[in-house]
């Protein structure tokens, strides 16, 4: 439940949502055909009958409420988030590795925010359409709200005039992580 709530929150905001967004358990059950009498299994996630009976007020105490309501909020409010443009599946901006699941938004080529959420791999991809400038990069832990500094880098020239690009190092773990890369001031 926790992983799915984070994935929905991060992908929603990086794909253009704004405002408030947190929902859990019975908030989506009204007028639905959701089976409340047996466990639901979707891929590696099982939602038990007991979990389904959690009331909205109880869901405010879930770890995902802090992970989204505090950590994600702090991440975005430290940026000029309103300048981010969703890049969806545009390979001019990001070339994912085969097993990398992601959402990407940028502020021109000055700031990249990539949410990588395949929980079975540390796969990433390559940032593209970058400037020939010095960038700083860091990982953001979606569970703890802590950053891990990756240092500075200069992207390499891409093939056939595609601009500069940078191969993102593997995620620290096979959990969901956010990569933040930004041009450093001269």
XYZ file of N, CA and C in Angstrom, residues 4-185:
546
model
N 2.563 1.938 -3.436
C 1.589 2.389 -4.430
C 1.122 3.810 -4.194
N 0.934 4.184 -2.952
C 0.518 5.563 -2.650
C 1.604 6.550 -3.055
N 2.867 6.209 -2.775
C 3.969 7.094 -3.186
C 4.018 7.195 -4.699
N 3.919 6.058 -5.374
C 3.983 6.057 -6.843
C 2.880 6.924 -7.434
N 1.682 6.806 -6.915
C 0.576 7.618 -7.438
C 0.804 9.105 -7.185
N 1.297 9.435 -6.008
C 1.549 10.838 -5.692
C 2.630 11.453 -6.558
N 3.798 10.801 -6.622
C 4.918 11.346 -7.403
C 4.583 11.429 -8.887
N 3.989 10.380 -9.444
C 3.683 10.427 -10.878
C 2.619 11.471 -11.172
N 1.657 11.644 -10.288
C 0.623 12.656 -10.514
C 1.233 14.054 -10.568
N 2.070 14.387 -9.594
C 2.654 15.733 -9.560
C 3.646 15.954 -10.700
N 4.426 14.947 -11.045
C 5.383 15.120 -12.143
C 4.711 15.114 -13.505
N 3.464 14.688 -13.551
C 2.720 14.716 -14.806
C 1.721 15.866 -14.860
N 1.877 16.858 -13.983
C 1.107 18.084 -14.120
C 0.061 18.375 -13.068
N -0.184 17.471 -12.132
C -1.165 17.755 -11.081
C -0.630 18.844 -10.155
N -1.524 19.629 -9.605
C -1.129 20.579 -8.574
C -2.253 20.667 -7.562
N -1.947 21.211 -6.403
C -2.939 21.286 -5.342
C -2.686 20.186 -4.332
N -3.747 19.744 -3.707
C -3.621 18.704 -2.690
C -4.070 17.377 -3.258
N -3.352 16.335 -2.899
C -3.713 15.023 -3.392
C -3.235 13.922 -2.477
N -4.097 13.409 -1.648
C -3.790 12.214 -0.875
C -5.107 11.504 -0.630
N -5.146 10.255 -0.995
C -6.357 9.489 -0.763
C -5.989 8.076 -0.392
N -6.732 7.498 0.490
C -6.450 6.128 0.895
C -7.747 5.455 1.326
N -7.756 4.171 1.198
C -8.797 3.274 1.671
C -10.183 3.714 1.218
N -11.068 4.015 2.135
C -12.482 4.189 1.787
C -12.785 5.445 0.977
N -11.836 6.280 0.730
C -12.102 7.493 -0.033
C -12.523 7.156 -1.468
N -12.020 6.030 -2.015
C -12.372 5.677 -3.382
C -13.430 4.576 -3.475
N -13.967 4.136 -2.367
C -14.883 3.004 -2.392
C -16.325 3.360 -2.764
N -16.723 4.582 -2.588
C -18.105 4.955 -2.823
C -18.477 4.762 -4.286
N -19.609 4.139 -4.527
C -20.108 3.854 -5.872
C -19.131 3.021 -6.701
N -18.334 2.181 -6.054
C -17.398 1.341 -6.800
C -17.791 -0.118 -6.633
N -17.115 -0.975 -7.386
C -17.344 -2.414 -7.303
C -16.172 -3.107 -6.630
N -15.448 -2.374 -5.797
C -14.284 -2.903 -5.101
C -14.734 -4.004 -4.143
N -14.120 -5.176 -4.245
C -14.518 -6.334 -3.442
C -13.968 -6.199 -2.023
N -14.852 -5.956 -1.077
C -14.468 -5.767 0.323
C -14.439 -7.070 1.115
N -14.853 -8.180 0.497
C -14.986 -9.430 1.222
C -13.840 -10.413 1.036
N -12.911 -10.119 0.154
C -11.744 -10.997 0.004
C -10.517 -10.163 -0.356
N -9.344 -10.739 -0.073
C -8.093 -10.049 -0.382
C -8.006 -9.760 -1.878
N -7.360 -8.664 -2.228
C -7.115 -8.311 -3.624
C -5.620 -8.430 -3.881
N -5.276 -9.091 -4.970
C -3.878 -9.274 -5.336
C -3.666 -8.671 -6.718
N -2.693 -7.775 -6.800
C -2.325 -7.190 -8.086
C -0.802 -7.163 -8.145
N -0.243 -8.070 -8.951
C 1.213 -8.194 -9.016
C 1.751 -8.593 -7.657
N 2.789 -7.886 -7.189
C 3.389 -8.250 -5.907
C 2.650 -7.674 -4.698
N 1.557 -6.955 -4.927
C 0.856 -6.263 -3.838
C -0.424 -7.018 -3.476
N -0.590 -7.289 -2.181
C -1.828 -7.870 -1.671
C -2.455 -6.886 -0.700
N -3.719 -6.578 -0.919
C -4.477 -5.731 -0.007
C -5.472 -6.645 0.706
N -5.316 -6.745 2.016
C -6.138 -7.671 2.789
C -7.499 -7.061 3.112
N -8.425 -7.917 3.501
C -9.746 -7.455 3.926
C -9.602 -6.503 5.109
N -8.737 -6.846 6.052
C -8.525 -5.980 7.217
C -8.024 -4.591 6.791
N -7.086 -4.551 5.844
C -6.591 -3.260 5.351
C -7.702 -2.471 4.658
N -8.555 -3.158 3.939
C -9.640 -2.489 3.227
C -10.638 -1.843 4.176
N -10.738 -2.348 5.389
C -11.702 -1.811 6.354
C -11.168 -0.625 7.149
N -9.935 -0.224 6.884
C -9.355 0.945 7.563
C -10.141 2.191 7.163
N -10.506 2.994 8.120
C -11.256 4.221 7.849
C -10.315 5.335 7.405
N -10.864 6.318 6.748
C -10.098 7.455 6.256
C -9.261 8.084 7.362
N -9.841 8.277 8.530
C -9.091 8.902 9.618
C -7.879 8.064 10.027
N -7.992 6.742 9.934
C -6.861 5.871 10.240
C -5.770 5.954 9.178
N -6.160 6.197 7.923
C -5.172 6.273 6.851
C -4.269 7.498 6.977
N -4.697 8.471 7.758
C -3.849 9.646 7.987
C -2.601 9.302 8.788
N -2.616 8.130 9.427
C -1.463 7.684 10.197
C -0.573 6.728 9.408
N -0.915 6.421 8.171
C -0.084 5.547 7.348
C 1.263 6.199 7.093
N 2.322 5.423 6.923
C 3.621 6.006 6.558
C 3.546 6.858 5.287
N 2.698 6.458 4.342
C 2.601 7.218 3.085
C 2.067 8.628 3.301
N 1.303 8.857 4.359
C 0.822 10.213 4.632
C 1.997 11.138 4.936
N 2.959 10.657 5.690
C 4.176 11.443 5.964
C 5.061 11.507 4.736
N 5.195 10.386 4.039
C 6.073 10.340 2.872
C 5.617 11.297 1.771
N 4.315 11.454 1.627
C 3.788 12.377 0.617
C 3.516 13.752 1.205
N 2.842 13.785 2.335
C 2.419 15.051 2.919
C 3.536 15.882 3.502
N 4.651 15.258 3.828
C 5.781 15.997 4.383
C 6.992 15.921 3.447
N 7.489 14.709 3.160
C 8.711 14.583 2.370
C 8.539 15.102 0.940
N 7.478 14.646 0.253
C 7.273 15.097 -1.115
C 6.982 16.591 -1.149
N 6.187 17.062 -0.218
C 5.882 18.494 -0.141
C 7.158 19.308 0.043
N 8.016 18.883 0.961
C 9.278 19.599 1.191
C 10.165 19.576 -0.049
N 10.184 18.444 -0.754
C 10.970 18.345 -1.976
C 10.515 19.396 -2.983
N 9.227 19.437 -3.269
C 8.727 20.353 -4.294
C 8.778 21.813 -3.862
N 8.520 22.104 -2.598
C 8.538 23.502 -2.179
C 9.957 24.067 -2.138
N 10.978 23.206 -2.156
C 12.361 23.684 -2.242
C 12.729 24.072 -3.675
N 11.860 23.756 -4.630
C 12.070 24.058 -6.050
C 11.031 25.063 -6.529
N 11.258 25.603 -7.694
C 10.205 26.372 -8.362
C 9.374 25.356 -9.158
N 8.593 24.565 -8.434
C 7.855 23.444 -9.013
C 6.905 23.872 -10.113
N 6.392 25.075 -10.062
C 5.422 25.536 -11.042
C 6.067 25.743 -12.420
N 7.391 25.704 -12.485
C 8.086 25.823 -13.767
C 8.382 24.470 -14.407
N 8.048 23.384 -13.717
C 8.305 22.045 -14.248
C 7.332 21.706 -15.373
N 7.861 21.111 -16.420
C 7.064 20.660 -17.556
C 7.115 19.147 -17.613
N 5.965 18.475 -17.586
C 5.969 17.012 -17.717
C 6.534 16.603 -19.076
N 7.381 15.574 -19.098
C 7.983 15.105 -20.351
C 7.441 13.744 -20.771
N 6.567 13.167 -19.975
C 5.900 11.900 -20.291
C 6.901 10.892 -20.850
N 6.660 10.363 -22.036
C 7.541 9.351 -22.623
C 8.413 9.931 -23.734
N 8.767 11.195 -23.637
C 9.546 11.871 -24.663
C 11.026 11.488 -24.536
N 11.507 10.645 -25.456
C 12.893 10.182 -25.397
C 13.892 11.267 -25.793
N 13.418 12.425 -26.222
C 14.334 13.551 -26.418
C 14.872 14.040 -25.073
N 14.143 13.764 -23.982
C 14.522 14.223 -22.648
C 15.073 13.125 -21.765
N 14.616 11.887 -21.957
C 15.057 10.779 -21.113
C 14.940 9.479 -21.888
N 16.018 8.704 -21.852
C 16.015 7.373 -22.454
C 16.104 6.363 -21.320
N 14.983 5.709 -20.981
C 15.024 4.752 -19.868
C 15.712 3.450 -20.273
N 16.305 2.795 -19.268
C 16.739 1.423 -19.482
C 15.477 0.578 -19.605
N 15.609 -0.572 -20.169
C 14.448 -1.411 -20.472
C 13.528 -1.649 -19.274
N 14.081 -1.857 -18.090
C 13.258 -2.180 -16.924
C 12.991 -0.981 -16.010
N 13.335 0.224 -16.461
C 13.129 1.414 -15.626
C 11.718 1.972 -15.839
N 10.979 2.113 -14.768
C 9.671 2.776 -14.792
C 9.897 4.162 -14.223
N 9.318 5.175 -14.840
C 9.682 6.538 -14.444
C 8.593 7.557 -14.757
N 8.743 8.727 -14.134
C 8.051 9.956 -14.513
C 9.107 11.043 -14.496
N 9.046 11.939 -15.462
C 10.043 12.982 -15.612
C 9.383 14.329 -15.841
N 9.919 15.334 -15.177
C 9.549 16.724 -15.456
C 10.836 17.540 -15.420
N 10.885 18.585 -16.243
C 12.070 19.444 -16.286
C 11.643 20.908 -16.264
N 12.590 21.736 -15.911
C 12.455 23.172 -16.103
C 13.477 23.516 -17.176
N 13.009 23.591 -18.422
C 13.884 23.685 -19.588
C 14.928 22.580 -19.467
N 16.197 22.907 -19.685
C 17.262 21.913 -19.509
C 18.085 22.254 -18.275
N 17.513 23.080 -17.404
C 18.222 23.529 -16.202
C 17.971 22.645 -14.987
N 16.838 21.972 -14.945
C 16.445 21.189 -13.779
C 15.698 19.949 -14.246
N 16.145 18.789 -13.776
C 15.506 17.509 -14.099
C 15.060 16.855 -12.807
N 13.816 16.386 -12.782
C 13.295 15.601 -11.665
C 12.786 14.292 -12.263
N 13.432 13.189 -11.888
C 13.069 11.875 -12.419
C 12.678 10.980 -11.255
N 11.446 10.512 -11.283
C 10.972 9.551 -10.285
C 11.102 8.169 -10.901
N 11.906 7.291 -10.287
C 12.149 5.927 -10.765
C 11.516 4.958 -9.782
N 10.545 4.172 -10.247
C 9.724 3.416 -9.301
C 9.522 1.940 -9.612
N 10.430 1.304 -10.318
C 10.342 -0.148 -10.443
C 11.028 -0.738 -9.216
N 10.256 -1.395 -8.352
C 10.751 -1.889 -7.065
C 11.536 -3.193 -7.188
N 11.768 -3.659 -8.392
C 12.492 -4.921 -8.580
C 13.880 -4.718 -9.168
N 14.260 -3.480 -9.430
C 15.535 -3.231 -10.089
C 16.112 -1.880 -9.667
N 17.388 -1.715 -9.896
C 18.049 -0.422 -9.654
C 18.260 0.327 -10.972
N 17.604 -0.129 -12.034
C 17.770 0.453 -13.374
C 17.355 1.922 -13.412
N 18.020 2.668 -14.255
C 17.729 4.102 -14.415
C 17.583 4.420 -15.902
N 18.438 5.265 -16.410
C 18.399 5.659 -17.806
C 19.342 6.819 -18.045
N 19.130 7.517 -19.149
C 20.007 8.607 -19.557
C 19.208 9.891 -19.708
N 19.656 10.942 -19.006
C 19.069 12.272 -19.198
C 19.584 12.815 -20.518
N 18.704 13.452 -21.272
C 19.076 13.967 -22.589
C 18.648 15.423 -22.707
N 19.051 16.031 -23.803
C 18.675 17.418 -24.114
C 19.263 18.391 -23.074
N 20.425 18.021 -22.540
C 21.053 18.815 -21.479
C 21.932 19.911 -22.084
N 22.251 20.876 -21.261
C 23.136 21.964 -21.668
C 24.595 21.526 -21.497
N 25.526 22.146 -22.232
C 26.948 21.889 -21.987
C 27.404 22.722 -20.784
N 26.962 22.326 -19.624
C 27.196 23.082 -18.387
C 27.514 22.106 -17.269
N 27.843 22.639 -16.108
C 28.075 21.799 -14.931
C 26.774 21.657 -14.160
N 26.423 20.428 -13.854
C 25.218 20.097 -13.104
C 25.614 19.509 -11.750
N 24.712 19.595 -10.812
C 24.822 18.869 -9.544
C 23.667 17.877 -9.510
N 23.916 16.707 -8.936
C 22.869 15.685 -8.872
C 22.815 15.093 -7.478
N 21.622 14.664 -7.103
C 21.453 13.967 -5.831
C 20.226 13.081 -5.898
N 20.284 12.021 -5.113
C 19.138 11.133 -4.947
C 18.291 11.649 -3.796
N 16.982 11.514 -3.939
C 16.046 11.842 -2.870
C 15.348 10.554 -2.463
N 15.438 10.215 -1.177
C 14.800 9.024 -0.641
C 13.346 9.357 -0.341
N 12.425 8.751 -1.075
C 10.998 9.063 -0.939
C 10.413 8.609 0.386
N 11.087 7.666 1.049
C 10.587 7.162 2.333
C 11.033 8.022 3.510
N 12.255 8.560 3.435
C 12.814 9.287 4.587
C 12.918 10.794 4.373
N 12.861 11.238 3.120
C 13.017 12.658 2.826
C 14.465 13.112 2.844
N 15.405 12.178 2.839
C 16.826 12.522 2.893
C 17.442 12.491 1.494
N 18.459 13.336 1.318
C 19.191 13.408 0.059
C 20.526 12.678 0.178
N 20.973 12.104 -0.950
C 22.311 11.546 -1.085
C 22.976 12.265 -2.241
N 24.048 12.984 -1.947
C 24.726 13.797 -2.949
C 25.503 12.921 -3.925
N 25.318 13.181 -5.213
C 26.069 12.476 -6.250
C 27.193 13.331 -6.807
N 27.304 14.565 -6.344
C 28.366 15.449 -6.801
C 28.017 16.174 -8.086
N 29.054 16.724 -8.700
C 28.902 17.505 -9.927
C 29.293 16.664 -11.132
N 28.751 17.015 -12.289
C 29.104 16.337 -13.534
C 28.879 17.280 -14.705
N 29.531 16.980 -15.807
C 29.295 17.657 -17.080
C 28.782 16.603 -18.054
N 27.614 16.818 -18.640
C 27.088 15.827 -19.579
C 27.968 15.738 -20.830
N 27.928 14.577 -21.455
C 28.700 14.341 -22.670
C 27.862 14.675 -23.893
N 28.532 14.990 -24.986
C 27.822 15.262 -26.235
C 27.146 13.997 -26.728
N 25.892 14.149 -27.130
C 25.159 13.017 -27.678
C 25.471 12.841 -29.150
N 24.988 11.765 -29.696
C 25.200 11.470 -31.110
C 24.277 12.319 -31.982
N 24.710 12.582 -33.192
C 23.887 13.246 -34.221
C 23.260 14.557 -33.752
N 23.991 15.367 -32.997
C 23.484 16.672 -32.592
C 22.305 16.634 -31.643
N 22.189 15.585 -30.842
C 21.056 15.439 -29.922
C 21.244 16.204 -28.623
N 22.255 17.040 -28.549
C 22.519 17.745 -27.303
C 23.352 16.891 -26.379
N 23.483 17.336 -25.162
C 24.302 16.622 -24.181
C 23.456 15.632 -23.394
N 24.116 14.623 -22.855
C 23.395 13.609 -22.086
C 24.258 13.088 -20.954
N 23.579 12.462 -19.977
C 24.258 11.913 -18.806
C 23.571 10.630 -18.386
N 24.369 9.570 -18.276
C 23.856 8.279 -17.806
C 23.748 8.327 -16.288
N 22.541 8.169 -15.779
C 22.278 8.206 -14.338
C 22.848 6.938 -13.692
N 23.565 7.078 -12.573
C 24.022 5.871 -11.864
C 22.820 5.047 -11.390
N 23.067 3.794 -11.067
C 21.999 2.942 -10.549
C 21.400 3.551 -9.285
N 20.119 3.265 -9.065
C 19.470 3.699 -7.823
C 20.183 3.058 -6.635
N 20.187 3.710 -5.489
C 20.846 3.132 -4.307
C 20.277 1.776 -3.886
N 18.968 1.589 -4.081
C 18.311 0.315 -3.773
C 17.229 0.081 -4.821
N 16.611 -1.080 -4.779
C 15.531 -1.396 -5.709
C 14.197 -0.871 -5.188
N 14.199 0.266 -4.546
C 12.979 0.935 -4.095
C 12.714 2.092 -5.059
N 11.761 2.935 -4.740
C 11.522 4.113 -5.565
C 12.390 5.268 -5.068
N 12.995 5.978 -5.995
C 13.893 7.093 -5.709
C 13.610 8.219 -6.689
N 13.976 9.435 -6.292
C 13.895 10.585 -7.182
C 15.302 11.091 -7.436
N 15.609 11.313 -8.700
C 16.880 11.941 -9.055
C 16.606 13.410 -9.330
N 17.387 14.271 -8.707
C 17.324 15.715 -8.928
C 18.650 16.128 -9.548
N 18.618 16.708 -10.736
C 19.833 17.203 -11.404
C 19.561 18.640 -11.818
N 20.496 19.554 -11.484
C 20.285 20.954 -11.829
C 21.587 21.625 -12.242
N 21.467 22.575 -13.170
C 22.612 23.354 -13.615
C 23.099 24.202 -12.456
N 24.420 24.209 -12.268
C 25.009 25.057 -11.238
C 25.228 26.463 -11.793
N 25.033 27.481 -10.962
C 25.291 28.847 -11.431
C 26.773 29.016 -11.757
